[in-house]
mmCIF file of C-alpha atoms in Angstrom:
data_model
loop_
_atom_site.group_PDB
_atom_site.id
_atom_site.type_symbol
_atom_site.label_atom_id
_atom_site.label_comp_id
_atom_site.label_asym_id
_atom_site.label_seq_id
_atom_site.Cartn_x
_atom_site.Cartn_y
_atom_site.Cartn_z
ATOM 1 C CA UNK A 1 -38.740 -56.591 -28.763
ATOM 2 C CA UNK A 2 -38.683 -53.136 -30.106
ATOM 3 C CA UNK A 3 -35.780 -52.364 -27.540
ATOM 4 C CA UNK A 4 -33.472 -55.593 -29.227
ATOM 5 C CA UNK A 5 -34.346 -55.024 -32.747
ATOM 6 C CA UNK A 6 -33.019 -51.012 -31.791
ATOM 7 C CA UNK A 7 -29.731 -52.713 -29.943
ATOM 8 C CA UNK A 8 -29.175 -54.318 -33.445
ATOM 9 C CA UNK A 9 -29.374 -51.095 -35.263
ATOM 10 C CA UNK A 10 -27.065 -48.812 -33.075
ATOM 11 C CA UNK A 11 -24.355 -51.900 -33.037
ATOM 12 C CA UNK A 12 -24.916 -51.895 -36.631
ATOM 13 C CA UNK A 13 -23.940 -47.937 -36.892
ATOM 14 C CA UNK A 14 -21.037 -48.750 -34.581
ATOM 15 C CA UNK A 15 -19.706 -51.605 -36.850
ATOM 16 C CA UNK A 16 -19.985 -49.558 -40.097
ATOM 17 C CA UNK A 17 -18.078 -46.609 -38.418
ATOM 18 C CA UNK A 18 -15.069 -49.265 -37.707
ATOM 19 C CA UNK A 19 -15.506 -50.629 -41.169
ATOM 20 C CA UNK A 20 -15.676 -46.863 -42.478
ATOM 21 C CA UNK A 21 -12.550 -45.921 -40.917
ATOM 22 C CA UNK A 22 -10.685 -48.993 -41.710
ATOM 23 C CA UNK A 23 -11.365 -48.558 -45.060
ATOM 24 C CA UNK A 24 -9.896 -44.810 -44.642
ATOM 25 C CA UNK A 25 -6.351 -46.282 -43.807
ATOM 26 C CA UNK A 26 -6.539 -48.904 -45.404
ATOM 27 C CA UNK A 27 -6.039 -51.073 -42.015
ATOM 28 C CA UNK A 28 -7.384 -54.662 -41.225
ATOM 29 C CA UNK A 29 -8.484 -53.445 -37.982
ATOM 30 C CA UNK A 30 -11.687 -52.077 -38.120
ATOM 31 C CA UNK A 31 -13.127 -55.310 -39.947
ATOM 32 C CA UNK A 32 -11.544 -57.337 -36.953
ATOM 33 C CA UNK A 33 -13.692 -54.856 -34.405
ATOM 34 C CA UNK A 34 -16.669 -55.739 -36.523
ATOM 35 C CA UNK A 35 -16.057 -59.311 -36.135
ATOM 36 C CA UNK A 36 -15.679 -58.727 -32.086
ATOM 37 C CA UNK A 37 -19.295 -56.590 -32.702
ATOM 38 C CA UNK A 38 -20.489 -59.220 -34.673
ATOM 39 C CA UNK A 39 -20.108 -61.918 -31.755
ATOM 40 C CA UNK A 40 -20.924 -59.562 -29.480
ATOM 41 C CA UNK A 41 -24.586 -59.114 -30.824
ATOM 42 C CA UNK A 42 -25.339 -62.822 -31.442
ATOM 43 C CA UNK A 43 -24.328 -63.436 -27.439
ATOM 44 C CA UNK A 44 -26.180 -60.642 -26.407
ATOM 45 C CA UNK A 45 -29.227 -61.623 -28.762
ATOM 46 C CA UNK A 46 -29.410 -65.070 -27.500
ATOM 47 C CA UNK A 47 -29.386 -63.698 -24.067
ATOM 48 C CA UNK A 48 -32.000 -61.455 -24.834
ATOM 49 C CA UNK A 49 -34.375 -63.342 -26.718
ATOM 50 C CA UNK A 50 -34.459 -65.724 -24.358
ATOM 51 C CA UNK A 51 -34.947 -62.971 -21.191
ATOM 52 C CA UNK A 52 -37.823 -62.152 -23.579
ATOM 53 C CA UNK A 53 -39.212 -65.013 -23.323
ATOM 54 C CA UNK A 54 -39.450 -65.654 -19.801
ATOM 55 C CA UNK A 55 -41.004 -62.021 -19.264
ATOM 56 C CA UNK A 56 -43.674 -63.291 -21.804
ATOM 57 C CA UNK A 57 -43.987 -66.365 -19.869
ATOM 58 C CA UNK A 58 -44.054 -64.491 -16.436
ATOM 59 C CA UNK A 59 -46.420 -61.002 -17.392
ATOM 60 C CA UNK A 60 -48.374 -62.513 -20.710
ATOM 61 C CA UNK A 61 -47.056 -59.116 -22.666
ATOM 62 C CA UNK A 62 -44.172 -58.185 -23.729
ATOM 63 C CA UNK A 63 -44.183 -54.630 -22.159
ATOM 64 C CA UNK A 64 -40.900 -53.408 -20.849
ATOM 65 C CA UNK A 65 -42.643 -51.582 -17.875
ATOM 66 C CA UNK A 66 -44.604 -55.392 -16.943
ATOM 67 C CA UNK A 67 -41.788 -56.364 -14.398
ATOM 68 C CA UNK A 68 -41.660 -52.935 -12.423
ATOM 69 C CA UNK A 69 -42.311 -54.628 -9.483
ATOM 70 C CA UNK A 70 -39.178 -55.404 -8.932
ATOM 71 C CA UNK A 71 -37.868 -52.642 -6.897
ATOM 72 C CA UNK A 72 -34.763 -52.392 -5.031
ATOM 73 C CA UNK B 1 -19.881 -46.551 -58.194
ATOM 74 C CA UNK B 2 -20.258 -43.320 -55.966
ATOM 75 C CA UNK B 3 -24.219 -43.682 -57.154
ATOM 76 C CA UNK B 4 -24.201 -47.207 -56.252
ATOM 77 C CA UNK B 5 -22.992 -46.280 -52.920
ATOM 78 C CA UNK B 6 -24.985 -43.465 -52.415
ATOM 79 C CA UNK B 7 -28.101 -45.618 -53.520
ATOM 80 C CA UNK B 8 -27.096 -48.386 -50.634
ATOM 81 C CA UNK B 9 -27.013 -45.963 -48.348
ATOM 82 C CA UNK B 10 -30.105 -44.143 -49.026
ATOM 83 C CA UNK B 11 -31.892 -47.519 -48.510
ATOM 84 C CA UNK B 12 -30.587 -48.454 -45.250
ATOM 85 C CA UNK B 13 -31.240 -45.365 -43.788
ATOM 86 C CA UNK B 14 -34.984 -45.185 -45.486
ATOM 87 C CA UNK B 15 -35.634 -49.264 -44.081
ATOM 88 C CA UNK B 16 -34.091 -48.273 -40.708
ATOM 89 C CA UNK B 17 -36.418 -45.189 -40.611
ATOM 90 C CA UNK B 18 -39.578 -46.929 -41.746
ATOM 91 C CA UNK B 19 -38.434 -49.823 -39.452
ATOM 92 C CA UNK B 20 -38.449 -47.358 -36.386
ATOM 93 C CA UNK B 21 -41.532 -46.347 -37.090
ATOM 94 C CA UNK B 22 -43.298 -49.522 -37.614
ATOM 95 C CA UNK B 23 -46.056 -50.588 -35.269
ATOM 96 C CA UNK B 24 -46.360 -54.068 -35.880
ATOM 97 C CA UNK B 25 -43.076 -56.242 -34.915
ATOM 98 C CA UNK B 26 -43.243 -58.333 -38.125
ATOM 99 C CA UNK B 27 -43.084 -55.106 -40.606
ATOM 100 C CA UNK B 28 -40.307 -53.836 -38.434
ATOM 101 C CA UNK B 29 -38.778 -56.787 -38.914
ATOM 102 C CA UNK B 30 -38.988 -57.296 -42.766
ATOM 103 C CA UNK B 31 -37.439 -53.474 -42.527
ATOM 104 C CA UNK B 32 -35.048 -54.420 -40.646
ATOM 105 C CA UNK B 33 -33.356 -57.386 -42.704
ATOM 106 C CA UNK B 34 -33.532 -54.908 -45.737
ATOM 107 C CA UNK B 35 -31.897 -52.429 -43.719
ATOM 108 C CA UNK B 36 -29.094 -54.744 -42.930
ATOM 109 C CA UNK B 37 -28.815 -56.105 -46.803
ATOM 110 C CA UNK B 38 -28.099 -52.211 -47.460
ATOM 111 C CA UNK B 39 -25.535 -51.661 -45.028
ATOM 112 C CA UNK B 40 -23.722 -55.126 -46.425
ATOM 113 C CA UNK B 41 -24.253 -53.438 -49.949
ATOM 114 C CA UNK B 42 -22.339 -50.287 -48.182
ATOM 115 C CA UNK B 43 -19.378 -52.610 -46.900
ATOM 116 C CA UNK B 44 -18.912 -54.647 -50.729
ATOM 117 C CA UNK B 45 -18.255 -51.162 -51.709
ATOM 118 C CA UNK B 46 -16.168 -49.147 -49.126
ATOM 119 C CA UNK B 47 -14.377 -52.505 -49.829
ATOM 120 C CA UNK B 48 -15.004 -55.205 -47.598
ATOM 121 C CA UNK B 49 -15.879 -57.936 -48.766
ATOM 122 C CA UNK B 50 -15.465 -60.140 -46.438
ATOM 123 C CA UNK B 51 -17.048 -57.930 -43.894
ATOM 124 C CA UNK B 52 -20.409 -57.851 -46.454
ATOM 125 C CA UNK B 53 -20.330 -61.931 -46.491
ATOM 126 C CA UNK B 54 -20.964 -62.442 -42.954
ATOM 127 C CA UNK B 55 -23.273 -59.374 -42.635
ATOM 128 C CA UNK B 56 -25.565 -61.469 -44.619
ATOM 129 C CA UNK B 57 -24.904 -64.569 -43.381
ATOM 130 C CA UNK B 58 -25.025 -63.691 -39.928
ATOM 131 C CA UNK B 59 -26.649 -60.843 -39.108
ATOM 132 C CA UNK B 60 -29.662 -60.974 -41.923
ATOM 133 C CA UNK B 61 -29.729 -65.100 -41.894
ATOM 134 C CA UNK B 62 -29.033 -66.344 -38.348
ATOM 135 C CA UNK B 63 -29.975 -63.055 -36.086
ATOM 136 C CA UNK B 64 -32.919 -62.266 -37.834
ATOM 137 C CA UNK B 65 -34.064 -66.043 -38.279
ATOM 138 C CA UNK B 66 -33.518 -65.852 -33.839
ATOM 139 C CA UNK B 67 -35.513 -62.951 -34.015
ATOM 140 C CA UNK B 68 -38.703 -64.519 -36.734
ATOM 141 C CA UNK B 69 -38.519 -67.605 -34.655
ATOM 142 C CA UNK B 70 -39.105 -65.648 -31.063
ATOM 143 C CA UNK B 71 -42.092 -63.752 -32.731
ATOM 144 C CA UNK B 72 -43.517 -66.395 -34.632
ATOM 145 C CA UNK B 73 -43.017 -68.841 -31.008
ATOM 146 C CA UNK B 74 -44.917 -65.270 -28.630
ATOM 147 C CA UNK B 75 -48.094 -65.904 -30.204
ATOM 148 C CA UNK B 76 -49.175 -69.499 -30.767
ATOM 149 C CA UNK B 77 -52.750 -69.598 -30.773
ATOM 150 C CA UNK B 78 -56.116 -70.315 -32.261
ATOM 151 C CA UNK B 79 -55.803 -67.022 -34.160
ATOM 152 C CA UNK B 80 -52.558 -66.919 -35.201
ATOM 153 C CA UNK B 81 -52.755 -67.778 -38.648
ATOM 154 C CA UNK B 82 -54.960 -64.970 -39.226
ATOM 155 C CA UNK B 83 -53.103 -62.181 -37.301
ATOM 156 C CA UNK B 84 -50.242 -63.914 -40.157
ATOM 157 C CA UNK B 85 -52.674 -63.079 -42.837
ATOM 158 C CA UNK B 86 -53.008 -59.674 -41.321
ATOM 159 C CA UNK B 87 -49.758 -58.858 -40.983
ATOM 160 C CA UNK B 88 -48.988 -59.850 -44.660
ATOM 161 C CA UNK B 89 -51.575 -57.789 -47.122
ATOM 162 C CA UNK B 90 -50.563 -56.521 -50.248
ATOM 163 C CA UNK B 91 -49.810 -53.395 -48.851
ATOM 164 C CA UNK B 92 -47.562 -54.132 -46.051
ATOM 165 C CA UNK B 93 -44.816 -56.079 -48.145
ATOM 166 C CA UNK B 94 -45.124 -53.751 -50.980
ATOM 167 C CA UNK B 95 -42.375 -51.331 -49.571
ATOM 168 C CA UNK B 96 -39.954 -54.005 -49.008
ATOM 169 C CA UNK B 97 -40.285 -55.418 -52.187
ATOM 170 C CA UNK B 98 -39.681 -52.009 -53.867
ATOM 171 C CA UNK B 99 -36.644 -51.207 -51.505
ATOM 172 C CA UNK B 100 -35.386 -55.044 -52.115
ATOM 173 C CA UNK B 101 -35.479 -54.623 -55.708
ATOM 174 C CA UNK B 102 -33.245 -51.933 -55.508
ATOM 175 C CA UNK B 103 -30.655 -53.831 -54.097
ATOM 176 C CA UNK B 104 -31.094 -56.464 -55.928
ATOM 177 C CA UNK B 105 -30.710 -53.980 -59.469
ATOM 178 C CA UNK B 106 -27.816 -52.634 -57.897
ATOM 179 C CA UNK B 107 -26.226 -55.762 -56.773
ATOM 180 C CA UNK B 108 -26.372 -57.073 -60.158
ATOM 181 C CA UNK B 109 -25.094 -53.904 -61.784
ATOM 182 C CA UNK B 110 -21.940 -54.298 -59.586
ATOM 183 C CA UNK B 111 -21.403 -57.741 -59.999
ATOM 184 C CA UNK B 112 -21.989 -57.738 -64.214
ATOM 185 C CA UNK B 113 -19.088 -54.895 -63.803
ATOM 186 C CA UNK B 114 -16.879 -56.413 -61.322
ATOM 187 C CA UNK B 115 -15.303 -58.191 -63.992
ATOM 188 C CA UNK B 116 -14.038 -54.908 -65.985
ATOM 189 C CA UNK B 117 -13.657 -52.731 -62.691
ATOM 190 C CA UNK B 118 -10.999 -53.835 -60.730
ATOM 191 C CA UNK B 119 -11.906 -53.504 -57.152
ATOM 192 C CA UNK B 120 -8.936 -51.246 -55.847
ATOM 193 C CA UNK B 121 -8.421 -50.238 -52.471
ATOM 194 C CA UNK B 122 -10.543 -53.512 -50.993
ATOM 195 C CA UNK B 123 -9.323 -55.358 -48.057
ATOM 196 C CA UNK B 124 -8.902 -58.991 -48.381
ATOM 197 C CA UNK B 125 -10.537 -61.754 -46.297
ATOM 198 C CA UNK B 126 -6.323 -62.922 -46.375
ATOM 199 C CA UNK B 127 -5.097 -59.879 -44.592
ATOM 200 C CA UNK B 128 -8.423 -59.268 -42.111
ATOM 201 C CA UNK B 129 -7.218 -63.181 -41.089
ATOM 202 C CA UNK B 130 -4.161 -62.392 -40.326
ATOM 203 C CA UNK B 131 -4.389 -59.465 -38.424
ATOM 204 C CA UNK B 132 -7.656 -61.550 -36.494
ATOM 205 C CA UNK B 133 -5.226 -64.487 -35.718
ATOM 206 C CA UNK B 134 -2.257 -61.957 -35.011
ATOM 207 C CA UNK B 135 -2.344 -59.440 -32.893
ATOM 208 C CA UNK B 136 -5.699 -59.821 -31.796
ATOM 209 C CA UNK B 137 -5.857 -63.480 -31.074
ATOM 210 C CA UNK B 138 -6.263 -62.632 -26.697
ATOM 211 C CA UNK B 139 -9.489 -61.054 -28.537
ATOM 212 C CA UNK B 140 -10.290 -64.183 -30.078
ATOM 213 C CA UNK B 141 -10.469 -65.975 -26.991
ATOM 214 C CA UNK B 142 -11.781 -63.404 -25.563
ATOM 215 C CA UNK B 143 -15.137 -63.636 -27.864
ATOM 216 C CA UNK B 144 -15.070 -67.052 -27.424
ATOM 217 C CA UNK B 145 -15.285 -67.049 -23.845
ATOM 218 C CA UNK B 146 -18.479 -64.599 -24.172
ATOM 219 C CA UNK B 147 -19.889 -66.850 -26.640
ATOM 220 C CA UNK B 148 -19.656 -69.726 -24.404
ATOM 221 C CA UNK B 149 -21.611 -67.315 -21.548
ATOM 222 C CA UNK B 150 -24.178 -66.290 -23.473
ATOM 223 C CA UNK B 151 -24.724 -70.070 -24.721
ATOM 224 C CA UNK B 152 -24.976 -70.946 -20.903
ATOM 225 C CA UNK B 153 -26.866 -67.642 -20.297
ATOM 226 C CA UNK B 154 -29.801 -68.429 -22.577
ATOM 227 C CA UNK B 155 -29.582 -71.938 -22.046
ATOM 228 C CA UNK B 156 -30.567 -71.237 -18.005
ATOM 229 C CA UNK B 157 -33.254 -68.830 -19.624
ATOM 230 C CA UNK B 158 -34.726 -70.505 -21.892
ATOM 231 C CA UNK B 159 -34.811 -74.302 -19.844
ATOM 232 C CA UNK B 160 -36.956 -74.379 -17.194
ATOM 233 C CA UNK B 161 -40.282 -72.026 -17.653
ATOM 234 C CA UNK B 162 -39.632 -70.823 -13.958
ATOM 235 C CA UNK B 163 -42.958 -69.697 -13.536
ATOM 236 C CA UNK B 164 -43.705 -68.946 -9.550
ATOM 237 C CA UNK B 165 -46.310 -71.454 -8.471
ATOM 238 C CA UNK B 166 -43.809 -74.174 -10.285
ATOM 239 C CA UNK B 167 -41.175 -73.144 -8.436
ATOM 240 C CA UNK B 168 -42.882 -73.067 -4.736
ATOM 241 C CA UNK B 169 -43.908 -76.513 -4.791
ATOM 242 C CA UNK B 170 -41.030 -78.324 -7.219
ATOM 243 C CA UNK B 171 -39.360 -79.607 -3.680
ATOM 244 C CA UNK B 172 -41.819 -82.187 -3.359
ATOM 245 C CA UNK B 173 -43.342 -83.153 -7.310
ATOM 246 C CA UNK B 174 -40.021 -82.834 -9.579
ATOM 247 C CA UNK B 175 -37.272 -85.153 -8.174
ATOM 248 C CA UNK B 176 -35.610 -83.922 -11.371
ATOM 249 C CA UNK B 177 -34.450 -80.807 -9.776
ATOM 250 C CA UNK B 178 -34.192 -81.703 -6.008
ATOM 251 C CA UNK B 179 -30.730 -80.396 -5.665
ATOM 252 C CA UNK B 180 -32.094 -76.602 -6.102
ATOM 253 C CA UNK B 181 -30.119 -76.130 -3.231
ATOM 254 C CA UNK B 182 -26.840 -75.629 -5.054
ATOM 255 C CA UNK B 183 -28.266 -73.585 -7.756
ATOM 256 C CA UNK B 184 -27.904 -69.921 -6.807
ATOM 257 C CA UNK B 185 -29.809 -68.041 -8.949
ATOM 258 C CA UNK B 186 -32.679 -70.696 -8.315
ATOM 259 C CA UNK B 187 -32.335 -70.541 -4.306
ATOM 260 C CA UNK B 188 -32.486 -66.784 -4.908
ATOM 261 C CA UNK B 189 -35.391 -67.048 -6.850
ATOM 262 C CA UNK B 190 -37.185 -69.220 -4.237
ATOM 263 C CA UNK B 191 -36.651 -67.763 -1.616
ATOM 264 C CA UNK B 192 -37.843 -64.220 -2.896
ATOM 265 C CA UNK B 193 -41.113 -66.093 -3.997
ATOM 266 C CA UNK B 194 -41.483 -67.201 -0.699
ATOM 267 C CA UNK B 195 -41.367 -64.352 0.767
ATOM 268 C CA UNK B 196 -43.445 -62.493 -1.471
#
């Protein structure tokens, strides 16, 4: 959980430094990249959430070391 | 305005902070949202407005809501309503509250002097649509398509509660999914639980 909510955060930094730099030169661009970010994370939190939920389902915890038996 | 910026700042970096060092996944959370409420503070004024608009709406209301819902759905129990009442003393939602009103002070400072400040420099929601639908409409698509995976993605996920012992003996009680054979994933899955 604490691994997502950290994904959100760093895309968040990357977004801002696209808005940051768009706002520098006064391009478009950089909010457009934020939009791509922006449907980027909701994919990949969808995705997520619900591969949380079947390791909750699976190992009763939500510990990212639970499926290490996976090997190979 | 520098000191409203500076101010937004400060409190997205002090919510991310605390909401690193959280403990609980429900105070992270409530530091999260805040944190993301500053940084759409920072984008109204770098100016992007547009940009702020669907930081709130998307990010802080339907992310966030994904994330409350998956939390509030782990632990659904006898004593769940009291772990809530834990996790929501006086002193836990104190700090939000204080970092919250700040925004919400500054946010109504800006927009009482929006009116006599005009906003110079800001990119409009007109020109970020044109350059969206112009050159970068193959990225368009593009994010559409990945959409459309990870709708399929965590539709497959979230479905069937694959759990082993369901999925050894589904041949024979769940006519529902008798053609398992021409699922991949699942005739992967199968087979590795029978040979485990």
């Amino acid at each position: 959980m604490f691994v997502l909510m950290s994904l959100e955060v760093m895309l968040n930094a990357a977004g801002l430094a696209f808005v940051v730099a768009g706002s520098r030169w006064h391009q478009a661009d950089g909010q457009v990249m934020f939009l791509f970010i922006l449907a980027m994370a909701a994919a990949e939190v969808a995705v997520g959430l619900a591969l949380v939920l079947q390791i909750y389902h699976r190992f009763k915890s939500l510990d990212v070391d639970a499926p290490g038996e996976m090997k190979g | 305005m520098e000191l409203a910026f500076y101010v937004a700042g400060a409190v997205a970096v002090l919510s991310t902070v605390l909401m690193l060092s959280r403990l609980n996944v429900v105070h992270a959370l409530l530091y999260l949202i805040l944190s993301l409420l500053g940084v759409a503070v920072v984008f109204y004024l770098l100016g992007a407005p547009f940009v702020a608009a669907l930081e709130v709406i998307v990010y802080a209301g339907a992310i966030m809501v994904l994330f409350v819902f998956v939390v509030m759905m782990l632990n659904l129990g006898g004593h769940a309503t009291r772990t809530e009442r834990q996790w929501l003393t006086p002193g836990i939602w104190t700090g939000p509250i204080v970092l919250a009103g700040i925004l919400i002070i500054e946010v109504v400072y800006l927009v009482r002097g929006a009116a006599a400040s005009s906003s110079t420099g800001a990119i409009e929601p007109k020109q970020v649509g044109i350059a969206l639908f112009g050159p970068y409409l193959i990225g368009v698509e593009l994010a559409s398509m990945l959409l459309l995976a990870g709708l399929v993605g965590a539709y497959h996920l979230g479905s069937h509660e694959a759990t082993k012992p369901e999925i050894q003996h589904d041949a024979d009680t769940h006519e529902g999914r008798a053609d398992v054979s021409g699922d991949l994933v699942l005739a992967g899955t199968n087979q590795s639980a029978r040979t485990t």
